[in-house]
Coordinates of C-alpha atoms in Angstrom, one line a residue:
Chain A
X1 CA -28.4 -19.6 -39.4
X2 CA -28.4 -22.8 -37.4
X3 CA -29.0 -26.4 -38.5
X4 CA -31.2 -28.8 -36.5
X5 CA -31.4 -32.4 -37.6
X6 CA -34.7 -34.1 -36.6
X7 CA -34.8 -37.9 -36.4
X8 CA -37.5 -39.8 -38.3
X9 CA -38.1 -42.8 -36.1
X10 CA -37.2 -45.1 -38.9
X11 CA -33.9 -46.6 -37.7
X12 CA -32.7 -48.9 -35.0
X13 CA -31.0 -47.3 -31.9
X14 CA -27.6 -48.4 -33.1
X15 CA -28.0 -47.2 -36.7
X16 CA -29.4 -43.9 -35.6
X17 CA -26.6 -43.3 -33.1
X18 CA -24.0 -43.9 -35.8
X19 CA -25.7 -41.5 -38.2
X20 CA -25.9 -38.8 -35.6
X21 CA -22.3 -39.2 -34.4
X22 CA -21.3 -39.0 -38.1
X23 CA -23.0 -35.7 -38.7
X24 CA -22.5 -34.1 -35.2
X25 CA -19.9 -31.5 -36.3
X26 CA -22.0 -30.2 -39.1
X27 CA -25.2 -29.7 -37.1
X28 CA -26.0 -27.3 -34.2
X29 CA -28.6 -29.5 -32.6
X30 CA -30.3 -32.9 -33.1
X31 CA -33.9 -33.3 -32.0
X32 CA -34.5 -36.9 -30.9
X33 CA -38.0 -37.6 -32.1
X34 CA -38.5 -41.4 -31.8
X35 CA -42.1 -41.8 -31.0
X36 CA -42.3 -45.6 -31.3
X37 CA -39.2 -46.3 -29.2
X38 CA -39.3 -47.3 -25.5
X39 CA -37.9 -45.1 -22.8
X40 CA -35.1 -47.7 -22.4
X41 CA -34.2 -47.4 -26.1
X42 CA -34.0 -43.7 -26.0
X43 CA -31.8 -43.8 -22.9
X44 CA -29.5 -46.3 -24.7
X45 CA -29.4 -43.9 -27.7
X46 CA -28.4 -41.0 -25.6
X47 CA -25.7 -43.0 -23.9
X48 CA -24.3 -44.0 -27.4
X49 CA -24.4 -40.4 -28.5
X50 CA -22.5 -39.3 -25.4
X51 CA -20.0 -42.1 -25.9
X52 CA -19.6 -40.9 -29.5
X53 CA -18.8 -37.3 -28.4
X54 CA -22.2 -35.6 -29.0
X55 CA -22.4 -32.9 -26.4
X56 CA -25.6 -32.8 -24.3
X57 CA -26.1 -29.2 -25.3
X58 CA -26.6 -30.4 -28.9
X59 CA -29.4 -32.8 -28.0
X60 CA -33.1 -31.9 -27.9
X61 CA -35.5 -34.5 -26.6
X62 CA -39.0 -34.5 -28.2
X63 CA -41.8 -34.9 -25.7
X64 CA -40.0 -37.0 -23.0
X65 CA -39.2 -34.4 -20.3
X66 CA -38.7 -37.3 -17.8
X67 CA -35.8 -38.8 -19.8
X68 CA -34.3 -35.3 -20.3
X69 CA -34.4 -34.8 -16.5
X70 CA -32.8 -38.2 -15.8
X71 CA -30.1 -37.9 -18.4
X72 CA -29.4 -34.2 -17.8
X73 CA -30.4 -33.2 -21.3
X74 CA -31.0 -29.4 -21.1
X75 CA -33.7 -29.0 -23.8
X76 CA -37.0 -30.6 -24.6
X77 CA -39.2 -30.0 -27.6
X78 CA -42.9 -30.0 -26.9
X79 CA -45.2 -31.3 -29.7
X80 CA -48.5 -29.6 -30.2
X81 CA -50.3 -32.2 -28.1
X82 CA -47.6 -32.6 -25.5
X83 CA -46.9 -31.1 -22.1
X84 CA -47.6 -27.4 -21.8
X85 CA -44.8 -24.9 -21.7
X86 CA -46.1 -23.3 -18.5
X87 CA -46.2 -26.6 -16.6
X88 CA -42.7 -27.5 -17.6
X89 CA -41.3 -24.0 -16.8
X90 CA -43.1 -23.8 -13.5
X91 CA -41.7 -27.1 -12.2
X92 CA -38.3 -27.1 -14.0
X93 CA -37.3 -23.6 -14.9
X94 CA -33.8 -24.7 -15.8
X95 CA -35.1 -26.8 -18.7
X96 CA -35.1 -25.1 -22.1
X97 CA -38.3 -25.6 -24.0
X98 CA -39.0 -25.5 -27.7
X99 CA -42.5 -25.6 -29.2
X100 CA -43.9 -26.5 -32.5
X101 CA -46.1 -23.8 -34.0
X102 CA -48.1 -23.4 -37.2
X103 CA -49.0 -19.7 -37.2
X104 CA -47.9 -16.3 -36.0
X105 CA -50.5 -16.4 -33.2
X106 CA -49.2 -19.8 -32.1
X107 CA -45.7 -18.4 -31.9
X108 CA -46.8 -15.4 -29.9
X109 CA -48.6 -17.6 -27.4
X110 CA -45.6 -19.9 -27.1
X111 CA -43.3 -16.9 -26.4
X112 CA -45.7 -15.5 -23.8
X113 CA -45.9 -18.9 -22.1
X114 CA -42.1 -19.0 -21.8
X115 CA -40.8 -21.0 -24.8
X116 CA -37.1 -20.6 -25.5
X117 CA -37.6 -21.1 -29.2
X118 CA -40.3 -21.9 -31.7
X119 CA -40.2 -24.4 -34.6
X120 CA -42.5 -23.2 -37.3
X121 CA -43.9 -25.5 -40.0
X122 CA -44.5 -26.8 -42.3
X123 CA -43.0 -24.2 -44.6
X124 CA -43.0 -26.1 -47.9
X125 CA -44.4 -29.2 -49.3
X126 CA -42.9 -32.3 -47.7
X127 CA -43.4 -36.0 -48.0
X128 CA -43.9 -36.3 -44.2
X129 CA -47.0 -34.1 -44.4
X130 CA -48.3 -35.1 -47.8
X131 CA -51.9 -34.2 -47.3
X132 CA -51.5 -30.9 -45.6
X133 CA -51.0 -27.7 -47.4
X134 CA -47.8 -25.9 -46.4
X135 CA -48.2 -22.8 -44.3
X136 CA -45.6 -20.9 -46.3
X137 CA -42.9 -18.4 -45.3
X138 CA -45.0 -15.3 -44.6
X139 CA -45.6 -16.0 -40.9
X140 CA -41.9 -16.1 -40.4
X141 CA -41.6 -12.4 -41.4
X142 CA -44.2 -11.5 -38.7
X143 CA -42.5 -13.6 -36.1
X144 CA -39.2 -12.1 -36.8
X145 CA -40.8 -8.7 -36.4
X146 CA -42.5 -9.3 -33.1
X147 CA -40.8 -12.2 -31.3
X148 CA -37.6 -12.1 -29.3
X149 CA -37.0 -15.8 -29.2
X150 CA -35.4 -17.7 -32.1
X151 CA -37.6 -18.9 -34.9
X152 CA -36.7 -22.2 -36.6
X153 CA -38.4 -23.4 -39.8
X154 CA -39.2 -27.0 -40.7
X155 CA -40.9 -28.8 -43.6
X156 CA -39.7 -29.4 -47.0
X157 CA -36.5 -27.4 -46.6
X158 CA -34.4 -28.4 -49.5
X159 CA -31.0 -26.8 -50.4
X160 CA -32.6 -24.4 -52.9
X161 CA -34.9 -23.0 -50.2
X162 CA -32.2 -21.8 -48.0
X163 CA -31.5 -18.5 -49.7
X164 CA -35.2 -17.4 -49.4
X165 CA -35.2 -18.4 -45.7
X166 CA -32.1 -16.4 -45.1
X167 CA -33.8 -13.4 -46.6
X168 CA -36.6 -13.6 -44.0
X169 CA -34.0 -13.8 -41.3
X170 CA -35.1 -17.2 -39.9
X171 CA -32.7 -18.2 -37.0
X172 CA -32.4 -21.8 -38.1
X173 CA -33.7 -24.6 -40.2
X174 CA -34.8 -28.1 -39.0
X175 CA -34.3 -30.9 -41.4
X176 CA -35.7 -34.5 -41.2
X177 CA -36.0 -36.3 -44.5
X178 CA -33.4 -34.1 -46.1
X179 CA -30.9 -35.7 -43.8
X180 CA -32.3 -39.0 -42.5
X181 CA -34.0 -40.1 -45.8
X182 CA -31.0 -39.1 -47.9
X183 CA -29.0 -41.8 -49.6
X184 CA -25.9 -40.5 -47.8
X185 CA -26.9 -38.6 -44.6
X186 CA -23.3 -37.4 -44.0
X187 CA -22.9 -35.9 -47.5
X188 CA -26.4 -34.4 -47.3
X189 CA -25.7 -32.8 -44.0
X190 CA -22.5 -31.4 -45.3
X191 CA -24.4 -29.8 -48.2
X192 CA -26.8 -28.1 -45.8
X193 CA -23.9 -27.0 -43.6
X194 CA -22.1 -25.4 -46.6
X195 CA -25.3 -23.9 -48.0
X196 CA -26.0 -22.2 -44.7
X197 CA -22.5 -21.0 -44.3
X198 CA -21.9 -19.6 -47.7
X199 CA -25.3 -18.5 -49.0
Chain B
X1 CA -55.7 -57.8 -0.3
X2 CA -55.7 -54.6 -2.5
X3 CA -57.4 -54.0 -5.8
X4 CA -55.6 -52.2 -8.6
X5 CA -57.5 -51.4 -11.8
X6 CA -55.3 -51.2 -14.9
X7 CA -56.6 -49.2 -17.9
X8 CA -56.5 -50.9 -21.3
X9 CA -56.0 -48.0 -23.7
X10 CA -59.3 -48.7 -25.5
X11 CA -61.5 -45.8 -24.5
X12 CA -61.6 -42.1 -25.1
X13 CA -60.3 -39.8 -22.3
X14 CA -63.8 -38.8 -21.4
X15 CA -65.2 -42.4 -21.3
X16 CA -62.3 -43.6 -19.3
X17 CA -62.6 -40.8 -16.8
X18 CA -66.2 -41.6 -16.2
X19 CA -65.5 -45.3 -15.7
X20 CA -62.7 -44.7 -13.2
X21 CA -64.7 -42.1 -11.3
X22 CA -67.6 -44.7 -11.2
X23 CA -65.4 -47.4 -9.6
X24 CA -63.1 -45.2 -7.5
X25 CA -64.5 -46.2 -4.1
X26 CA -64.2 -50.0 -4.8
X27 CA -60.5 -49.8 -6.0
X28 CA -57.4 -49.0 -4.0
X29 CA -55.5 -47.8 -7.0
X30 CA -55.8 -47.2 -10.7
X31 CA -52.9 -47.6 -13.0
X32 CA -53.2 -45.3 -16.0
X33 CA -51.7 -47.3 -18.9
X34 CA -52.7 -45.4 -22.0
X35 CA -49.8 -46.0 -24.3
X36 CA -51.3 -44.5 -27.5
X37 CA -52.5 -41.3 -25.8
X38 CA -50.7 -38.0 -26.1
X39 CA -49.2 -36.3 -23.0
X40 CA -52.0 -33.7 -23.3
X41 CA -54.7 -36.4 -23.3
X42 CA -53.2 -38.0 -20.2
X43 CA -53.0 -34.6 -18.4
X44 CA -56.7 -34.0 -19.3
X45 CA -57.6 -37.4 -18.0
X46 CA -55.9 -36.7 -14.7
X47 CA -57.6 -33.4 -14.4
X48 CA -61.0 -35.1 -15.0
X49 CA -60.2 -37.7 -12.4
X50 CA -59.3 -35.1 -9.8
X51 CA -62.5 -33.1 -10.6
X52 CA -64.3 -36.4 -10.1
X53 CA -62.9 -36.9 -6.6
X54 CA -60.2 -39.5 -7.4
X55 CA -57.4 -38.8 -4.9
X56 CA -53.9 -38.5 -6.4
X57 CA -52.8 -41.2 -4.0
X58 CA -55.0 -43.7 -5.8
X59 CA -53.4 -42.9 -9.2
X60 CA -50.4 -44.7 -10.6
X61 CA -49.0 -43.4 -13.9
X62 CA -47.5 -46.0 -16.3
X63 CA -44.2 -45.0 -17.8
X64 CA -44.7 -41.2 -17.9
X65 CA -42.6 -39.9 -14.9
X66 CA -42.7 -36.4 -16.4
X67 CA -46.5 -36.2 -16.2
X68 CA -46.4 -37.6 -12.7
X69 CA -43.9 -34.8 -11.7
X70 CA -45.9 -32.1 -13.3
X71 CA -49.3 -33.2 -11.9
X72 CA -48.0 -34.2 -8.5
X73 CA -48.9 -37.9 -8.9
X74 CA -46.9 -39.7 -6.3
X75 CA -46.5 -43.1 -8.0
X76 CA -45.2 -44.3 -11.3
X77 CA -45.2 -47.8 -12.7
X78 CA -42.2 -48.7 -14.8
X79 CA -42.7 -51.1 -17.7
X80 CA -40.0 -53.7 -18.4
X81 CA -38.5 -51.5 -21.1
X82 CA -39.1 -48.2 -19.3
X83 CA -36.9 -46.0 -17.2
X84 CA -34.8 -47.7 -14.6
X85 CA -35.8 -47.7 -11.0
X86 CA -32.3 -46.6 -9.9
X87 CA -32.4 -43.5 -12.2
X88 CA -35.8 -42.5 -11.0
X89 CA -35.0 -42.9 -7.3
X90 CA -31.7 -41.1 -7.7
X91 CA -33.2 -38.0 -9.2
X92 CA -36.7 -38.1 -7.5
X93 CA -36.5 -40.0 -4.3
X94 CA -40.0 -38.8 -3.3
X95 CA -41.6 -40.7 -6.2
X96 CA -42.9 -44.2 -5.4
X97 CA -41.9 -46.7 -8.1
X98 CA -43.6 -49.9 -9.1
X99 CA -42.1 -52.4 -11.5
X100 CA -43.4 -55.2 -13.7
X101 CA -41.6 -58.5 -13.1
X102 CA -42.0 -61.9 -14.5
X103 CA -39.9 -64.1 -12.2
X104 CA -38.7 -64.3 -8.6
X105 CA -35.2 -63.1 -9.7
X106 CA -36.8 -60.1 -11.4
X107 CA -38.6 -59.2 -8.2
X108 CA -35.5 -59.5 -6.1
X109 CA -33.6 -57.2 -8.5
X110 CA -36.5 -54.7 -8.4
X111 CA -36.5 -54.6 -4.6
X112 CA -32.7 -54.3 -4.5
X113 CA -32.9 -51.4 -7.0
X114 CA -35.4 -49.6 -4.7
X115 CA -38.9 -50.5 -6.1
X116 CA -41.8 -49.8 -3.7
X117 CA -43.8 -52.7 -5.1
X118 CA -43.6 -55.3 -7.8
X119 CA -46.4 -56.3 -10.2
X120 CA -45.9 -59.9 -11.1
X121 CA -47.4 -61.5 -14.1
X122 CA -48.9 -62.9 -15.9
X123 CA -50.3 -65.5 -13.5
X124 CA -53.0 -67.1 -15.5
X125 CA -54.0 -67.3 -19.1
X126 CA -55.4 -64.0 -20.4
X127 CA -56.6 -62.6 -23.6
X128 CA -54.2 -59.7 -23.5
X129 CA -51.2 -62.2 -23.5
X130 CA -52.7 -64.8 -25.8
X131 CA -49.5 -66.4 -27.1
X132 CA -47.5 -66.3 -23.9
X133 CA -47.6 -69.2 -21.4
X134 CA -48.6 -67.9 -18.0
X135 CA -45.9 -67.9 -15.3
X136 CA -48.1 -69.4 -12.7
X137 CA -48.5 -68.7 -9.0
X138 CA -45.4 -70.4 -7.7
X139 CA -43.0 -67.4 -7.9
X140 CA -45.4 -65.5 -5.6
X141 CA -44.7 -68.0 -2.8
X142 CA -40.9 -67.3 -3.1
X143 CA -41.5 -63.6 -3.4
X144 CA -43.6 -63.5 -0.2
X145 CA -40.9 -65.4 1.6
X146 CA -37.9 -63.2 0.6
X147 CA -39.3 -59.8 -0.3
X148 CA -40.3 -57.0 2.0
X149 CA -42.1 -54.9 -0.6
X150 CA -45.7 -55.7 -1.6
X151 CA -46.3 -58.1 -4.4
X152 CA -49.2 -57.6 -6.7
X153 CA -50.4 -60.2 -9.2
X154 CA -51.8 -59.6 -12.7
X155 CA -52.9 -61.6 -15.7
X156 CA -56.1 -63.6 -16.0
X157 CA -57.3 -62.9 -12.5
X158 CA -61.0 -63.9 -12.6
X159 CA -63.1 -64.0 -9.5
X160 CA -62.6 -67.7 -9.0
X161 CA -58.8 -67.2 -8.8
X162 CA -58.9 -64.9 -5.8
X163 CA -59.1 -67.6 -3.1
X164 CA -55.9 -69.3 -4.4
X165 CA -54.2 -66.0 -4.5
X166 CA -55.1 -65.2 -1.0
X167 CA -53.7 -68.5 0.1
X168 CA -50.2 -67.5 -1.2
X169 CA -50.6 -64.2 0.6
X170 CA -50.3 -61.9 -2.4
X171 CA -50.7 -58.3 -1.3
X172 CA -53.0 -57.3 -4.1
X173 CA -54.4 -58.1 -7.5
X174 CA -54.3 -56.0 -10.6
X175 CA -57.2 -56.3 -13.1
X176 CA -57.4 -55.0 -16.6
X177 CA -59.9 -56.8 -18.9
X178 CA -61.9 -58.1 -15.9
X179 CA -62.9 -54.5 -15.3
X180 CA -62.4 -52.5 -18.5
X181 CA -63.6 -55.2 -20.9
X182 CA -66.5 -56.2 -18.7
X183 CA -70.0 -55.4 -19.9
X184 CA -70.6 -53.4 -16.8
X185 CA -67.3 -52.2 -15.3
X186 CA -69.0 -50.9 -12.2
X187 CA -70.7 -54.2 -11.4
X188 CA -67.6 -56.2 -12.2
X189 CA -65.4 -54.0 -9.9
X190 CA -68.0 -54.4 -7.1
X191 CA -67.7 -58.2 -7.5
X192 CA -63.9 -58.1 -7.2
X193 CA -64.3 -55.7 -4.2
X194 CA -66.7 -58.1 -2.5
X195 CA -64.7 -61.2 -3.4
X196 CA -61.5 -59.7 -1.9
X197 CA -63.3 -58.6 1.2
X198 CA -65.2 -61.7 2.1
X199 CA -63.1 -64.5 0.7

């Protein structure tokens, strides 16, 4: 099971870079999801990460395909109202594309359109989606039965949820507040890393 | 003297498309500057514009190089904190690049970096930059003396300013609120169009 850290757009470029560099060896990927930052800030962040030894292969850029192309970042994550998978794949087939989905049908469509992975959510109750009912784990079972591409789960994934997620064979978990809102992101990431490894 | 309409991020995709289609024959370019809209909304807007007969050559996309690449829009406008001209030109030399500048030095740098035009502002007092002192027309004289690329002016350009701007040989004017906040954008654009033509 892989571990993807998803940034929460709450820190300065400098703070965020330090945090990611600090957890880089415990995570498989970091999704840069900084919707209020300018293109220049995101470019600076990526430069800091590279200087800090974070490999480009570990970086996933949310929404901004242009910055991915200019900085040679191999993977973009397309939000639900973002660019379409088909357009991206048609113009830039070398770019890996992930897609947020909220149902089994959504995941099927994403795979058919050429997505390289899906990020399914939100699984459990989470502070970042307070008013929305979670979609639960059931769709993951269907996805794992019918999809060839990896399925990641997101939304309220605390340490005690990991065992159940492993049982439905999810390929990875994505964690935002569990890491970036934690009192100690390094310690918290290490706990996720150990839980995944030894569960 | 050319006329660039700059959108103000205040209308729905549908309303905005209708307005632009209505003024398309009176303007030389429209800069799509819709910072709060999603990538999907901007893509929809561009599709509406094309369906409405707005040629791609008239469209300039603010900030979103990725959408420009996917939709074959030839020109992007880079905000001050956006992608760098050099990066864009290095990876996509076929893309035309405009740059916002606020001084003669800024314009010189932009031309040296490969910009295809500069958009200088803000010239006069304007509601969209209420607290900032305008930079005046003087730098335009220097730019027109030393730069080869076209210089566009923006910021508080009302009809009565056009004569003075023509005297300093500016290549074009960019108008946001004068068009999109006007009671009748079609009528207002026609007035700009006539003023430029016959002044």
